[in-house]
mmCIF file of C-alpha atoms in Angstrom:
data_model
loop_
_atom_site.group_PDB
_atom_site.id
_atom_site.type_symbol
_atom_site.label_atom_id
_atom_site.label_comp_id
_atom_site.label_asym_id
_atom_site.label_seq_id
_atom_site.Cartn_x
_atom_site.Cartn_y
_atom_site.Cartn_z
ATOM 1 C CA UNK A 1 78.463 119.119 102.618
ATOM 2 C CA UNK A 2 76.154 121.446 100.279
ATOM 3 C CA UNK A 3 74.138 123.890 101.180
ATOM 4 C CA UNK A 4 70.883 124.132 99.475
ATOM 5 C CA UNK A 5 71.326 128.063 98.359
ATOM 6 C CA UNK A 6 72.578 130.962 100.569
ATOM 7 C CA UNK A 7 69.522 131.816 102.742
ATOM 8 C CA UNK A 8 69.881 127.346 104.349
ATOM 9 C CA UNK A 9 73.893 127.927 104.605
ATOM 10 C CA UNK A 10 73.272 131.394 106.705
ATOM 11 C CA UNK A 11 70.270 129.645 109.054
ATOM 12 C CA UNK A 12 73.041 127.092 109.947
ATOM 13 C CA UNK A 13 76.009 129.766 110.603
ATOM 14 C CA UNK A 14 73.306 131.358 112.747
ATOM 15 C CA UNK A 15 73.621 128.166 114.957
ATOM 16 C CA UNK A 16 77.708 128.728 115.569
ATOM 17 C CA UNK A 17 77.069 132.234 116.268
ATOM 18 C CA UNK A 18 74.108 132.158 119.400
ATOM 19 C CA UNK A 19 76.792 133.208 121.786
ATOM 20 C CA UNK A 20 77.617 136.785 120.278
ATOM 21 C CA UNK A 21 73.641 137.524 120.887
ATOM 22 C CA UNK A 22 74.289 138.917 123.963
ATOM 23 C CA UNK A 23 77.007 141.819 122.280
ATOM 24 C CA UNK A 24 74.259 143.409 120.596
ATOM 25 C CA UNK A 25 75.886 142.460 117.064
ATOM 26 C CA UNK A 26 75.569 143.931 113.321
ATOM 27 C CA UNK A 27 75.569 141.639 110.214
ATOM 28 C CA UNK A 28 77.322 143.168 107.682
ATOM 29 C CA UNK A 29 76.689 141.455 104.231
ATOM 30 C CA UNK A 30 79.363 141.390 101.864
ATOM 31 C CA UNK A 31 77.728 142.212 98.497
ATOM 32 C CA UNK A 32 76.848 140.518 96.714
ATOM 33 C CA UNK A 33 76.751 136.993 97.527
ATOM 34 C CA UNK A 34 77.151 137.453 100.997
ATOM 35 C CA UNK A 35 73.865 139.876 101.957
ATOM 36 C CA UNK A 36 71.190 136.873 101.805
ATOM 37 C CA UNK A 37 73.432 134.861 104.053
ATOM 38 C CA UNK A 38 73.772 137.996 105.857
ATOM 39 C CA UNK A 39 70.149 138.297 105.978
ATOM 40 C CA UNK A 40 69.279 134.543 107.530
ATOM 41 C CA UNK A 41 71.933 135.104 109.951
ATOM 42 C CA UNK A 42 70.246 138.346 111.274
ATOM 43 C CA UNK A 43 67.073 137.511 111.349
ATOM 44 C CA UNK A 44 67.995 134.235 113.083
ATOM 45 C CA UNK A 45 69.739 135.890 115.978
ATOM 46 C CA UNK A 46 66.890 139.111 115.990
ATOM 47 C CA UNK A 47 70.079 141.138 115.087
ATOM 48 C CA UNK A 48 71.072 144.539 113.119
ATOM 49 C CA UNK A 49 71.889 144.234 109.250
ATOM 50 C CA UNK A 50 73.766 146.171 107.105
ATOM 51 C CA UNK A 51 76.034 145.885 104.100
ATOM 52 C CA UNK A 52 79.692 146.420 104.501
ATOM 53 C CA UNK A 53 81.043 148.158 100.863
ATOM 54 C CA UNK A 54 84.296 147.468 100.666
ATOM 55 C CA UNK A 55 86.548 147.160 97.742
ATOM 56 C CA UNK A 56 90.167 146.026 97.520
ATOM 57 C CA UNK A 57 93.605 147.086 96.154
ATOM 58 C CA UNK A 58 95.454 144.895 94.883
ATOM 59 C CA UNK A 59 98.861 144.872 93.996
ATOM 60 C CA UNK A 60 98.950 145.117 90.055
ATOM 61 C CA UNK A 61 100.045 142.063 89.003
ATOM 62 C CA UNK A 62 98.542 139.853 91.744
ATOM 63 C CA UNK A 63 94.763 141.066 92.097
ATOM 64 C CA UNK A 64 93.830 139.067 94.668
ATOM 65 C CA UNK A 65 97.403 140.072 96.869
ATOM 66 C CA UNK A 66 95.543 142.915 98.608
ATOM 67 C CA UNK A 67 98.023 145.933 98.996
ATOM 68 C CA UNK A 68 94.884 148.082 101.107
ATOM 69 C CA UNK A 69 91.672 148.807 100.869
ATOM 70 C CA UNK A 70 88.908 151.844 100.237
ATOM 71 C CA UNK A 71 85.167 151.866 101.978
ATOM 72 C CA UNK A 72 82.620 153.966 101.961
ATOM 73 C CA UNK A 73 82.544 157.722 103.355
ATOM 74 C CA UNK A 74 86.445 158.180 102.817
ATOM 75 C CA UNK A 75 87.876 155.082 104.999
ATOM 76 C CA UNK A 76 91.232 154.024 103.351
ATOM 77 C CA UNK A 77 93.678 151.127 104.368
ATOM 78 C CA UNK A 78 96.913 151.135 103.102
ATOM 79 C CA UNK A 79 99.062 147.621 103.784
ATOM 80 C CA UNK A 80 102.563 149.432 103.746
ATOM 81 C CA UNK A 81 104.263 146.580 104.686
ATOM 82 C CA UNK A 82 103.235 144.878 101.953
ATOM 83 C CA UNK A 83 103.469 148.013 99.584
ATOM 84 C CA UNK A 84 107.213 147.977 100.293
ATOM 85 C CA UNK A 85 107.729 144.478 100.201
ATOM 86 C CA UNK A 86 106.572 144.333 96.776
ATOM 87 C CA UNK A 87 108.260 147.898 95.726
ATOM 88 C CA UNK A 88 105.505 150.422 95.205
ATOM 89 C CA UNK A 89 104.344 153.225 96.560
ATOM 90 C CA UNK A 90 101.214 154.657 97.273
ATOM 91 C CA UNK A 91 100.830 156.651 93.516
ATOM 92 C CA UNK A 92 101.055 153.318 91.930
ATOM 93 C CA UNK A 93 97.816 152.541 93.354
ATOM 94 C CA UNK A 94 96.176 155.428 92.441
ATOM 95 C CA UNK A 95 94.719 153.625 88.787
ATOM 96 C CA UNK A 96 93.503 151.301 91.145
ATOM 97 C CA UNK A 97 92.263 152.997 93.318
ATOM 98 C CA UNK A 98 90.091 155.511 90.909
ATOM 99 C CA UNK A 99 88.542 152.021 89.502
ATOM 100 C CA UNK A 100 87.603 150.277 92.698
ATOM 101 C CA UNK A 101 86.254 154.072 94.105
ATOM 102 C CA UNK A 102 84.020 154.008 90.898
ATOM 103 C CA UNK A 103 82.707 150.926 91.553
ATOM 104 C CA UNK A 104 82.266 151.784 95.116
ATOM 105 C CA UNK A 105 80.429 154.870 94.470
ATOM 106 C CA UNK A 106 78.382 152.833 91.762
ATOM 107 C CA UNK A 107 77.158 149.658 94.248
ATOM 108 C CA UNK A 108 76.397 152.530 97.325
ATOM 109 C CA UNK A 109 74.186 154.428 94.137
ATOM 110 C CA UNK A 110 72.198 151.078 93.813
ATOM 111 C CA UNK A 111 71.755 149.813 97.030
ATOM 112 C CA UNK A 112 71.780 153.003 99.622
ATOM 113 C CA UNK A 113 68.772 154.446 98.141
ATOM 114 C CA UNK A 114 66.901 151.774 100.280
ATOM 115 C CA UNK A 115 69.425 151.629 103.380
ATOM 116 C CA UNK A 116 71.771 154.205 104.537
ATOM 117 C CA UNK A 117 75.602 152.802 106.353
ATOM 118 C CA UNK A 118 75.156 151.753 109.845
ATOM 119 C CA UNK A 119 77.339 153.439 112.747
ATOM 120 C CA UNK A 120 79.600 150.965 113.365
ATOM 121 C CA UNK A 121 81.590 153.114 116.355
ATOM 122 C CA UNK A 122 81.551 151.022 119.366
ATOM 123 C CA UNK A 123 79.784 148.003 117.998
ATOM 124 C CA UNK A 124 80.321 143.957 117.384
ATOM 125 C CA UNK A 125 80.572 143.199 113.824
ATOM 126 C CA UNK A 126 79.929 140.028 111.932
ATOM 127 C CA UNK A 127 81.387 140.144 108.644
ATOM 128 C CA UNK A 128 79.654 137.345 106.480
ATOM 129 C CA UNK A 129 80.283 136.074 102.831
ATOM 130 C CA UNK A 130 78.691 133.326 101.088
ATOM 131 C CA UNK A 131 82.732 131.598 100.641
ATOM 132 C CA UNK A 132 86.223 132.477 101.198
ATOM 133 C CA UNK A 133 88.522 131.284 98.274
ATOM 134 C CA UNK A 134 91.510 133.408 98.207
ATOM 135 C CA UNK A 135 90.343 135.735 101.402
ATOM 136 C CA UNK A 136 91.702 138.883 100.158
ATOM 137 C CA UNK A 137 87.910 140.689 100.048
ATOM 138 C CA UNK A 138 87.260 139.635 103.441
ATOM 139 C CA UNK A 139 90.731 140.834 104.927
ATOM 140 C CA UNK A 140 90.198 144.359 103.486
ATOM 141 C CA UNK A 141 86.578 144.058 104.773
ATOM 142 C CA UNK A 142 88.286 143.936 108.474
ATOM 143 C CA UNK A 143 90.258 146.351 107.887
ATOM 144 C CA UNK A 144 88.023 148.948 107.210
ATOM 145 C CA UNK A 145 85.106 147.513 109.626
ATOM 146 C CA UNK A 146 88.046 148.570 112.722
ATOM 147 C CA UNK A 147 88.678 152.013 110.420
ATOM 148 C CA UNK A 148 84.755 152.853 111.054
ATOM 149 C CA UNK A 149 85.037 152.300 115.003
ATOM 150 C CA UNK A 150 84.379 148.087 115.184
ATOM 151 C CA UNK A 151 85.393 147.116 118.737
ATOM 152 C CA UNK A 152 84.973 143.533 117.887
ATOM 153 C CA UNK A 153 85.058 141.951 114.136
ATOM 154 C CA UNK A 154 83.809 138.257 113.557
ATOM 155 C CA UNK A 155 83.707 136.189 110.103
ATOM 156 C CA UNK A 156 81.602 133.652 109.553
ATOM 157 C CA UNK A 157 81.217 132.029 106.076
ATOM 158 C CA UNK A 158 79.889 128.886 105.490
ATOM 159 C CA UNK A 159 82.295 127.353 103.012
ATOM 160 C CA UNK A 160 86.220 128.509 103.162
ATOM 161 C CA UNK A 161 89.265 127.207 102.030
ATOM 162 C CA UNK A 162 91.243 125.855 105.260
ATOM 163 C CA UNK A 163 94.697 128.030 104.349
ATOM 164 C CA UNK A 164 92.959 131.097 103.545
ATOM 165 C CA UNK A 165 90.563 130.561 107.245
ATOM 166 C CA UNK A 166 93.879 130.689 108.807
ATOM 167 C CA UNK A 167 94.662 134.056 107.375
ATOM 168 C CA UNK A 168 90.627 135.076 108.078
ATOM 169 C CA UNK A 169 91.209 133.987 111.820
ATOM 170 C CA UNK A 170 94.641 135.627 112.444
ATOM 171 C CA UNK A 171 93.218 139.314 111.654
ATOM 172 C CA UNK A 172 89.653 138.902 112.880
ATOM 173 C CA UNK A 173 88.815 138.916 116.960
ATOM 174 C CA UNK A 174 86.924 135.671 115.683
ATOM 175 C CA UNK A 175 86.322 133.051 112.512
ATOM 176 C CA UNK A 176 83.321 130.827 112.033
ATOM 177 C CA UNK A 177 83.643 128.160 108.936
ATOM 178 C CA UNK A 178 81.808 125.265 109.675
ATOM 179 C CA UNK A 179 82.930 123.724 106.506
ATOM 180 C CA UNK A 180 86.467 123.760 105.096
ATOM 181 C CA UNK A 181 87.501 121.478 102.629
ATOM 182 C CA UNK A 182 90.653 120.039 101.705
ATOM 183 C CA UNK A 183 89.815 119.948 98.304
ATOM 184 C CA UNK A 184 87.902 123.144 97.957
ATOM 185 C CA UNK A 185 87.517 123.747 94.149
ATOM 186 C CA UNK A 186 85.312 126.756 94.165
ATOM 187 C CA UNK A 187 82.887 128.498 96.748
ATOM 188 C CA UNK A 188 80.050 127.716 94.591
ATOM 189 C CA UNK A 189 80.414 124.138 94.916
ATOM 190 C CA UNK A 190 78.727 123.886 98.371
ATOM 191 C CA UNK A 191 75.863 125.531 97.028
ATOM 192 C CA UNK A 192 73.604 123.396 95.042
ATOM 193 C CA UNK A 193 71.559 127.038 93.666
ATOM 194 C CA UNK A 194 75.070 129.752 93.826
ATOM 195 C CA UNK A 195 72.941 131.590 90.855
ATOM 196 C CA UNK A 196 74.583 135.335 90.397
ATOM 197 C CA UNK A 197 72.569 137.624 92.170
ATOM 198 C CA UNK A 198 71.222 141.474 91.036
ATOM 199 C CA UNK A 199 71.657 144.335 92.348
ATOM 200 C CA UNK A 200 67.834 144.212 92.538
ATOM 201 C CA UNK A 201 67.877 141.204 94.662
ATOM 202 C CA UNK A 202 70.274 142.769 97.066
ATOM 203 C CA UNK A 203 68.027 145.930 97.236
ATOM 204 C CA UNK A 204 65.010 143.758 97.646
ATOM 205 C CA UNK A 205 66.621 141.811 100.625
ATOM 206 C CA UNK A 206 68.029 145.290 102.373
ATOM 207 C CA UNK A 207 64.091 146.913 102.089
ATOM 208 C CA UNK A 208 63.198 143.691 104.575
ATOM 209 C CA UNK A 209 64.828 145.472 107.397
#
């Protein structure tokens, strides 16, 4: 399967996602890739749209081994399981964290001039990304979509690898991947256009709602 660029692959999640309709959900894009899917999928199902920032911690020498999690207006998630599993403690993720909050600050700069955060106290969430590889991005994005008030948190993606969906569906109240391949070599292979997108294009996308 290849979807012929991110608006076509989030018309067809729309399809596996008619029956949340009813729950009065919000999209939350994850930027960047995952807003214009984000964007199809609302305005498929006439539903809210938003951008979830979220940026994750991850343990030093594994990036993508996500030790918590930072979003926007103060939310932190620390994995302290995992933080003494591995043998650190919350200082050592204090470089990290200082980085990722820059670049937090930095994206809400460009793109909440346009659209300020959604309250998400109370609400049903969909939590969309243009591909799961590893998952880690979209585990911290659950995490912090419950820390701002989410009663009910779905993913849908179109592409994901099958071993990290199993992770994505254990931690989220629901997972949508209508494709998962074996073989998965990248995210941007279902996509025959997977071009980089702007932070203009983002903005330009947000300013349609």
């Amino acid at each position: 399967m290849r979807y012929a660029d991110r608006a076509q692959a989030g018309r067809a999640l729309a399809r596996s996602l008619e029956h949340l309709r009813g729950r009065n959900p919000i999209v939350l894009g994850l930027p960047r890739g995952g807003v214009p899917v984000a964007e199809a999928v609302a305005h498929a199902m006439d539903a809210d749209v938003d951008i979830l920032l979220v940026r994750k911690l991850g343990v030093p020498w594994q990036p993508e081994l996500a030790a918590g999690a930072i979003g926007e207006g103060g939310v932190r998630v620390l994995n302290h399981s995992l933080l003494r599993a591995v043998g650190l403690s919350e200082s050592d993720l204090k470089p990290i964290a200082l980085r990722e909050e820059a670049e937090l600050k930095r994206r809400a700069a460009a793109f909440r001039r346009v659209k300020p955060p959604a309250v998400l106290e109370g609400r049903t969430v969909v939590i969309v990304d243009d591909g799961i590889a590893t998952g880690a991005t979209v585990l911290a994005a659950i995490e912090v979509a419950r820390a701002k008030g989410a009663v009910y948190v779905a993913v849908a993606t179109p592409v994901c690898a099958p071993d990290s969906g199993r992770r994505v569906a254990a931690s989220a109240d629901e997972f949508v991947a209508p494709y998962q391949p074996h073989d998965m070599s990248g995210v941007g292979a279902a996509y025959r256009d997977f071009h980089q997108l702007s932070d203009s294009e983002v903005v330009k996308l947000l300013q349609k709602f």
